[in-house]
Amino acid sequence: AQKVTQAQTEISVVEKEDVTLDCVYETRDTTYYLFWYKQPPSGELVFLIRRNSFDEQNEISGRYSWNFQKSTSSFNFTITASQVVDSAVYFCALSEAGYGGSQGNLIFGKGTKLSVKP
Amino acid sequence: NAGVTQTPKFRILKIGQSMTLQCAQDMNHNYMYWYRQDPGMGLKLIYYSVGAGITDKGEVPNGYNVSRSTTEDFPLRLELAAPSQTSVYFCASSPSWINFPDNEQFFGPGTRLTVL
């Protein structure tokens, strides 16, 4: 069965520290997609990144970077030089190719609440 | 484009009351979804639709109904509200299945519902 585990419930860091948010997933599909979303205190969901199962290249976008490792079923997210504005709940999610109408349904982890203190 | 819009933003219901959460998108997306988010939890899929006239159950459909008469609208109906339905409800949409499933789901701002 498909599952996403974010073992870190809450993380607190001081501004400018680096922080890594862990995500471990389970799926039987060979074709699947992984996502990270940010939910700031205002409550909306902000898309950060999407990765497909055939592309294990790491990705960097400014202070954000993602490490996808199929061997360990992990898709970790690192924020370098954290800032107060990074304070939010971060969700990892899985979408399986599947068949019929079930494609694209997102399976979310429980989220990691990141607090960045000045 | 307004994207995905949801109304109302907040609502308090009494046990046993009914209401409809509205969701609309103006991006001509075929796929639409309803999720609920309980405190400290991730989102869970309630219902989804792959096009007008076609809907199917997600992980937690009990106590809810949906309809999809147009591409744009995907309302969620609560018939007999219960305290267990206190949650934040998110509607989302994504593009045609031709580019599926490697695509992003666009989320609405959410509806915060309290059942007392």
mmCIF file with all atom_site columns, C-alpha atoms in Angstrom, chain B:
data_model
loop_
_atom_site.group_PDB
_atom_site.id
_atom_site.type_symbol
_atom_site.label_atom_id
_atom_site.label_alt_id
_atom_site.label_comp_id
_atom_site.label_asym_id
_atom_site.label_entity_id
_atom_site.label_seq_id
_atom_site.pdbx_PDB_ins_code
_atom_site.Cartn_x
_atom_site.Cartn_y
_atom_site.Cartn_z
_atom_site.occupancy
_atom_site.B_iso_or_equiv
_atom_site.pdbx_formal_charge
_atom_site.auth_seq_id
_atom_site.auth_comp_id
_atom_site.auth_asym_id
_atom_site.auth_atom_id
_atom_site.pdbx_PDB_model_num
ATOM 1   C CA . ASN B 1 1   ? -7.316  33.638 -13.950 1.00 0.00 ? 1   ASN B CA 1
ATOM 2   C CA . ALA B 1 2   ? -8.709  33.326 -10.436 1.00 0.00 ? 2   ALA B CA 1
ATOM 3   C CA . GLY B 1 3   ? -7.403  29.732 -10.183 1.00 0.00 ? 3   GLY B CA 1
ATOM 4   C CA . VAL B 1 4   ? -9.301  27.591 -7.681  1.00 0.00 ? 4   VAL B CA 1
ATOM 5   C CA . THR B 1 5   ? -11.822 29.424 -5.537  1.00 0.00 ? 5   THR B CA 1
ATOM 6   C CA . GLN B 1 6   ? -13.679 28.121 -2.502  1.00 0.00 ? 6   GLN B CA 1
ATOM 7   C CA . THR B 1 7   ? -16.610 29.500 -0.552  1.00 0.00 ? 7   THR B CA 1
ATOM 8   C CA . PRO B 1 8   ? -17.206 30.043 2.270   1.00 0.00 ? 8   PRO B CA 1
ATOM 9   C CA . LYS B 1 9   ? -13.890 30.625 4.032   1.00 0.00 ? 9   LYS B CA 1
ATOM 10  C CA . PHE B 1 10  ? -15.300 29.829 7.457   1.00 0.00 ? 10  PHE B CA 1
ATOM 11  C CA . ARG B 1 11  ? -18.484 28.171 8.666   1.00 0.00 ? 11  ARG B CA 1
ATOM 12  C CA . ILE B 1 12  ? -19.896 26.940 11.947  1.00 0.00 ? 12  ILE B CA 1
ATOM 13  C CA . LEU B 1 13  ? -22.577 24.262 11.746  1.00 0.00 ? 13  LEU B CA 1
ATOM 14  C CA . LYS B 1 14  ? -24.748 22.624 14.332  1.00 0.00 ? 14  LYS B CA 1
ATOM 15  C CA . ILE B 1 15  ? -24.866 18.837 14.519  1.00 0.00 ? 15  ILE B CA 1
ATOM 16  C CA . GLY B 1 16  ? -27.318 17.491 11.962  1.00 0.00 ? 16  GLY B CA 1
ATOM 17  C CA . GLN B 1 17  ? -27.305 20.542 9.724   1.00 0.00 ? 17  GLN B CA 1
ATOM 18  C CA . SER B 1 18  ? -26.457 20.322 6.046   1.00 0.00 ? 18  SER B CA 1
ATOM 19  C CA . MET B 1 19  ? -24.336 22.519 3.860   1.00 0.00 ? 19  MET B CA 1
ATOM 20  C CA . THR B 1 20  ? -22.526 22.664 0.543   1.00 0.00 ? 20  THR B CA 1
ATOM 21  C CA . LEU B 1 21  ? -18.930 23.737 0.151   1.00 0.00 ? 21  LEU B CA 1
ATOM 22  C CA . GLN B 1 22  ? -18.428 25.397 -3.184  1.00 0.00 ? 22  GLN B CA 1
ATOM 23  C CA . CYS B 1 23  ? -15.392 24.943 -5.401  1.00 0.00 ? 23  CYS B CA 1
ATOM 24  C CA . ALA B 1 24  ? -14.784 26.438 -8.824  1.00 0.00 ? 24  ALA B CA 1
ATOM 25  C CA . GLN B 1 25  ? -11.811 26.605 -11.175 1.00 0.00 ? 25  GLN B CA 1
ATOM 26  C CA . ASP B 1 26  ? -11.327 28.643 -14.316 1.00 0.00 ? 26  ASP B CA 1
ATOM 27  C CA . MET B 1 27  ? -8.332  26.771 -15.753 1.00 0.00 ? 27  MET B CA 1
ATOM 28  C CA . ASN B 1 28  ? -10.387 24.227 -17.739 1.00 0.00 ? 28  ASN B CA 1
ATOM 29  C CA . HIS B 1 29  ? -8.947  21.370 -15.688 1.00 0.00 ? 29  HIS B CA 1
ATOM 30  C CA . ASN B 1 30  ? -10.638 18.004 -16.021 1.00 0.00 ? 30  ASN B CA 1
ATOM 31  C CA . TYR B 1 31  ? -9.478  16.601 -12.680 1.00 0.00 ? 31  TYR B CA 1
ATOM 32  C CA . MET B 1 32  ? -10.827 17.995 -9.426  1.00 0.00 ? 32  MET B CA 1
ATOM 33  C CA . TYR B 1 33  ? -10.372 16.831 -5.843  1.00 0.00 ? 33  TYR B CA 1
ATOM 34  C CA . TRP B 1 34  ? -11.666 17.390 -2.345  1.00 0.00 ? 34  TRP B CA 1
ATOM 35  C CA . TYR B 1 35  ? -9.338  16.881 0.613   1.00 0.00 ? 35  TYR B CA 1
ATOM 36  C CA . ARG B 1 36  ? -9.770  17.370 4.314   1.00 0.00 ? 36  ARG B CA 1
ATOM 37  C CA . GLN B 1 37  ? -7.015  18.345 6.728   1.00 0.00 ? 37  GLN B CA 1
ATOM 38  C CA . ASP B 1 38  ? -7.381  17.546 10.401  1.00 0.00 ? 38  ASP B CA 1
ATOM 39  C CA . PRO B 1 39  ? -5.146  19.243 12.994  1.00 0.00 ? 39  PRO B CA 1
ATOM 40  C CA . GLY B 1 40  ? -1.586  17.922 12.907  1.00 0.00 ? 40  GLY B CA 1
ATOM 41  C CA . MET B 1 41  ? -2.347  15.710 9.955   1.00 0.00 ? 41  MET B CA 1
ATOM 42  C CA . GLY B 1 42  ? -1.743  15.708 6.256   1.00 0.00 ? 42  GLY B CA 1
ATOM 43  C CA . LEU B 1 43  ? -4.524  15.998 3.725   1.00 0.00 ? 43  LEU B CA 1
ATOM 44  C CA . LYS B 1 44  ? -6.779  13.042 2.996   1.00 0.00 ? 44  LYS B CA 1
ATOM 45  C CA . LEU B 1 45  ? -8.747  12.586 -0.207  1.00 0.00 ? 45  LEU B CA 1
ATOM 46  C CA . ILE B 1 46  ? -12.534 12.618 0.147   1.00 0.00 ? 46  ILE B CA 1
ATOM 47  C CA . TYR B 1 47  ? -13.755 12.490 -3.469  1.00 0.00 ? 47  TYR B CA 1
ATOM 48  C CA . TYR B 1 48  ? -12.342 13.168 -6.879  1.00 0.00 ? 48  TYR B CA 1
ATOM 49  C CA . SER B 1 49  ? -13.647 13.704 -10.388 1.00 0.00 ? 49  SER B CA 1
ATOM 50  C CA . VAL B 1 50  ? -11.981 13.008 -13.729 1.00 0.00 ? 50  VAL B CA 1
ATOM 51  C CA . GLY B 1 51  ? -14.462 15.080 -15.709 1.00 0.00 ? 51  GLY B CA 1
ATOM 52  C CA . ALA B 1 52  ? -17.995 16.402 -15.810 1.00 0.00 ? 52  ALA B CA 1
ATOM 53  C CA . GLY B 1 53  ? -20.451 13.703 -14.785 1.00 0.00 ? 53  GLY B CA 1
ATOM 54  C CA . ILE B 1 54  ? -17.768 11.379 -13.366 1.00 0.00 ? 54  ILE B CA 1
ATOM 55  C CA . THR B 1 55  ? -16.932 11.174 -9.674  1.00 0.00 ? 55  THR B CA 1
ATOM 56  C CA . ASP B 1 56  ? -15.384 8.565  -7.416  1.00 0.00 ? 56  ASP B CA 1
ATOM 57  C CA . LYS B 1 57  ? -14.633 7.989  -3.754  1.00 0.00 ? 57  LYS B CA 1
ATOM 58  C CA . GLY B 1 58  ? -11.308 8.701  -2.168  1.00 0.00 ? 58  GLY B CA 1
ATOM 59  C CA . GLU B 1 59  ? -9.929  7.535  1.166   1.00 0.00 ? 59  GLU B CA 1
ATOM 60  C CA . VAL B 1 60  ? -12.512 9.138  3.508   1.00 0.00 ? 60  VAL B CA 1
ATOM 61  C CA . PRO B 1 61  ? -15.856 9.574  1.642   1.00 0.00 ? 61  PRO B CA 1
ATOM 62  C CA . ASN B 1 62  ? -18.319 8.707  4.418   1.00 0.00 ? 62  ASN B CA 1
ATOM 63  C CA . GLY B 1 63  ? -20.667 11.549 5.296   1.00 0.00 ? 63  GLY B CA 1
ATOM 64  C CA . TYR B 1 64  ? -20.048 13.442 2.060   1.00 0.00 ? 64  TYR B CA 1
ATOM 65  C CA . ASN B 1 65  ? -21.461 13.630 -1.445  1.00 0.00 ? 65  ASN B CA 1
ATOM 66  C CA . VAL B 1 66  ? -20.270 15.350 -4.587  1.00 0.00 ? 66  VAL B CA 1
ATOM 67  C CA . SER B 1 67  ? -21.533 16.188 -8.034  1.00 0.00 ? 67  SER B CA 1
ATOM 68  C CA . ARG B 1 68  ? -19.823 17.468 -11.168 1.00 0.00 ? 68  ARG B CA 1
ATOM 69  C CA . SER B 1 69  ? -22.293 18.873 -13.658 1.00 0.00 ? 69  SER B CA 1
ATOM 70  C CA . THR B 1 70  ? -19.780 21.233 -15.276 1.00 0.00 ? 70  THR B CA 1
ATOM 71  C CA . THR B 1 71  ? -16.023 21.272 -15.796 1.00 0.00 ? 71  THR B CA 1
ATOM 72  C CA . GLU B 1 72  ? -15.729 24.359 -13.617 1.00 0.00 ? 72  GLU B CA 1
ATOM 73  C CA . ASP B 1 73  ? -17.644 23.413 -10.478 1.00 0.00 ? 73  ASP B CA 1
ATOM 74  C CA . PHE B 1 74  ? -17.214 20.613 -7.950  1.00 0.00 ? 74  PHE B CA 1
ATOM 75  C CA . PRO B 1 75  ? -19.377 21.150 -4.850  1.00 0.00 ? 75  PRO B CA 1
ATOM 76  C CA . LEU B 1 76  ? -19.030 19.026 -1.719  1.00 0.00 ? 76  LEU B CA 1
ATOM 77  C CA . ARG B 1 77  ? -22.198 18.282 0.244   1.00 0.00 ? 77  ARG B CA 1
ATOM 78  C CA . LEU B 1 78  ? -22.423 17.446 3.944   1.00 0.00 ? 78  LEU B CA 1
ATOM 79  C CA . GLU B 1 79  ? -25.873 16.020 4.646   1.00 0.00 ? 79  GLU B CA 1
ATOM 80  C CA . LEU B 1 80  ? -25.897 15.488 8.422   1.00 0.00 ? 80  LEU B CA 1
ATOM 81  C CA . ALA B 1 81  ? -22.993 17.342 9.951   1.00 0.00 ? 81  ALA B CA 1
ATOM 82  C CA . ALA B 1 82  ? -21.130 15.586 12.770  1.00 0.00 ? 82  ALA B CA 1
ATOM 83  C CA . PRO B 1 83  ? -18.336 16.860 15.062  1.00 0.00 ? 83  PRO B CA 1
ATOM 84  C CA . SER B 1 84  ? -15.956 14.435 13.318  1.00 0.00 ? 84  SER B CA 1
ATOM 85  C CA . GLN B 1 85  ? -16.322 16.554 10.179  1.00 0.00 ? 85  GLN B CA 1
ATOM 86  C CA . THR B 1 86  ? -14.708 19.545 11.852  1.00 0.00 ? 86  THR B CA 1
ATOM 87  C CA . SER B 1 87  ? -11.749 20.145 9.579   1.00 0.00 ? 87  SER B CA 1
ATOM 88  C CA . VAL B 1 88  ? -10.231 22.357 6.924   1.00 0.00 ? 88  VAL B CA 1
ATOM 89  C CA . TYR B 1 89  ? -11.416 21.423 3.453   1.00 0.00 ? 89  TYR B CA 1
ATOM 90  C CA . PHE B 1 90  ? -9.292  21.976 0.367   1.00 0.00 ? 90  PHE B CA 1
ATOM 91  C CA . CYS B 1 91  ? -10.393 21.734 -3.213  1.00 0.00 ? 91  CYS B CA 1
ATOM 92  C CA . ALA B 1 92  ? -7.819  21.163 -5.944  1.00 0.00 ? 92  ALA B CA 1
ATOM 93  C CA . SER B 1 93  ? -7.686  20.783 -9.703  1.00 0.00 ? 93  SER B CA 1
ATOM 94  C CA . SER B 1 94  ? -5.193  19.488 -12.232 1.00 0.00 ? 94  SER B CA 1
ATOM 95  C CA . PRO B 1 95  ? -4.921  19.420 -16.043 1.00 0.00 ? 95  PRO B CA 1
ATOM 96  C CA . SER B 1 96  ? -6.162  16.890 -18.548 1.00 0.00 ? 96  SER B CA 1
ATOM 97  C CA . TRP B 1 97  ? -5.107  13.248 -18.190 1.00 0.00 ? 97  TRP B CA 1
ATOM 98  C CA . ILE B 1 98  ? -3.092  13.550 -21.406 1.00 0.00 ? 98  ILE B CA 1
ATOM 99  C CA . ASN B 1 99  ? -0.354  15.124 -19.355 1.00 0.00 ? 99  ASN B CA 1
ATOM 100 C CA . PHE B 1 100 ? -1.191  13.014 -16.396 1.00 0.00 ? 100 PHE B CA 1
ATOM 101 C CA . PRO B 1 101 ? -0.057  12.318 -13.793 1.00 0.00 ? 101 PRO B CA 1
ATOM 102 C CA . ASP B 1 102 ? 3.098   14.345 -14.001 1.00 0.00 ? 102 ASP B CA 1
ATOM 103 C CA . ASN B 1 103 ? 1.492   17.601 -13.113 1.00 0.00 ? 103 ASN B CA 1
ATOM 104 C CA . GLU B 1 104 ? 0.781   19.887 -10.273 1.00 0.00 ? 104 GLU B CA 1
ATOM 105 C CA . GLN B 1 105 ? -2.446  20.074 -8.329  1.00 0.00 ? 105 GLN B CA 1
ATOM 106 C CA . PHE B 1 106 ? -3.620  23.636 -7.844  1.00 0.00 ? 106 PHE B CA 1
ATOM 107 C CA . PHE B 1 107 ? -5.208  24.156 -4.459  1.00 0.00 ? 107 PHE B CA 1
ATOM 108 C CA . GLY B 1 108 ? -7.883  26.544 -3.327  1.00 0.00 ? 108 GLY B CA 1
ATOM 109 C CA . PRO B 1 109 ? -7.480  28.616 -0.140  1.00 0.00 ? 109 PRO B CA 1
ATOM 110 C CA . GLY B 1 110 ? -9.517  26.199 1.995   1.00 0.00 ? 110 GLY B CA 1
ATOM 111 C CA . THR B 1 111 ? -12.750 26.281 4.011   1.00 0.00 ? 111 THR B CA 1
ATOM 112 C CA . ARG B 1 112 ? -12.514 26.012 7.792   1.00 0.00 ? 112 ARG B CA 1
ATOM 113 C CA . LEU B 1 113 ? -15.563 24.131 9.067   1.00 0.00 ? 113 LEU B CA 1
ATOM 114 C CA . THR B 1 114 ? -16.527 23.661 12.712  1.00 0.00 ? 114 THR B CA 1
ATOM 115 C CA . VAL B 1 115 ? -19.399 21.400 13.745  1.00 0.00 ? 115 VAL B CA 1
ATOM 116 C CA . LEU B 1 116 ? -20.719 21.969 17.276  1.00 0.00 ? 116 LEU B CA 1
#
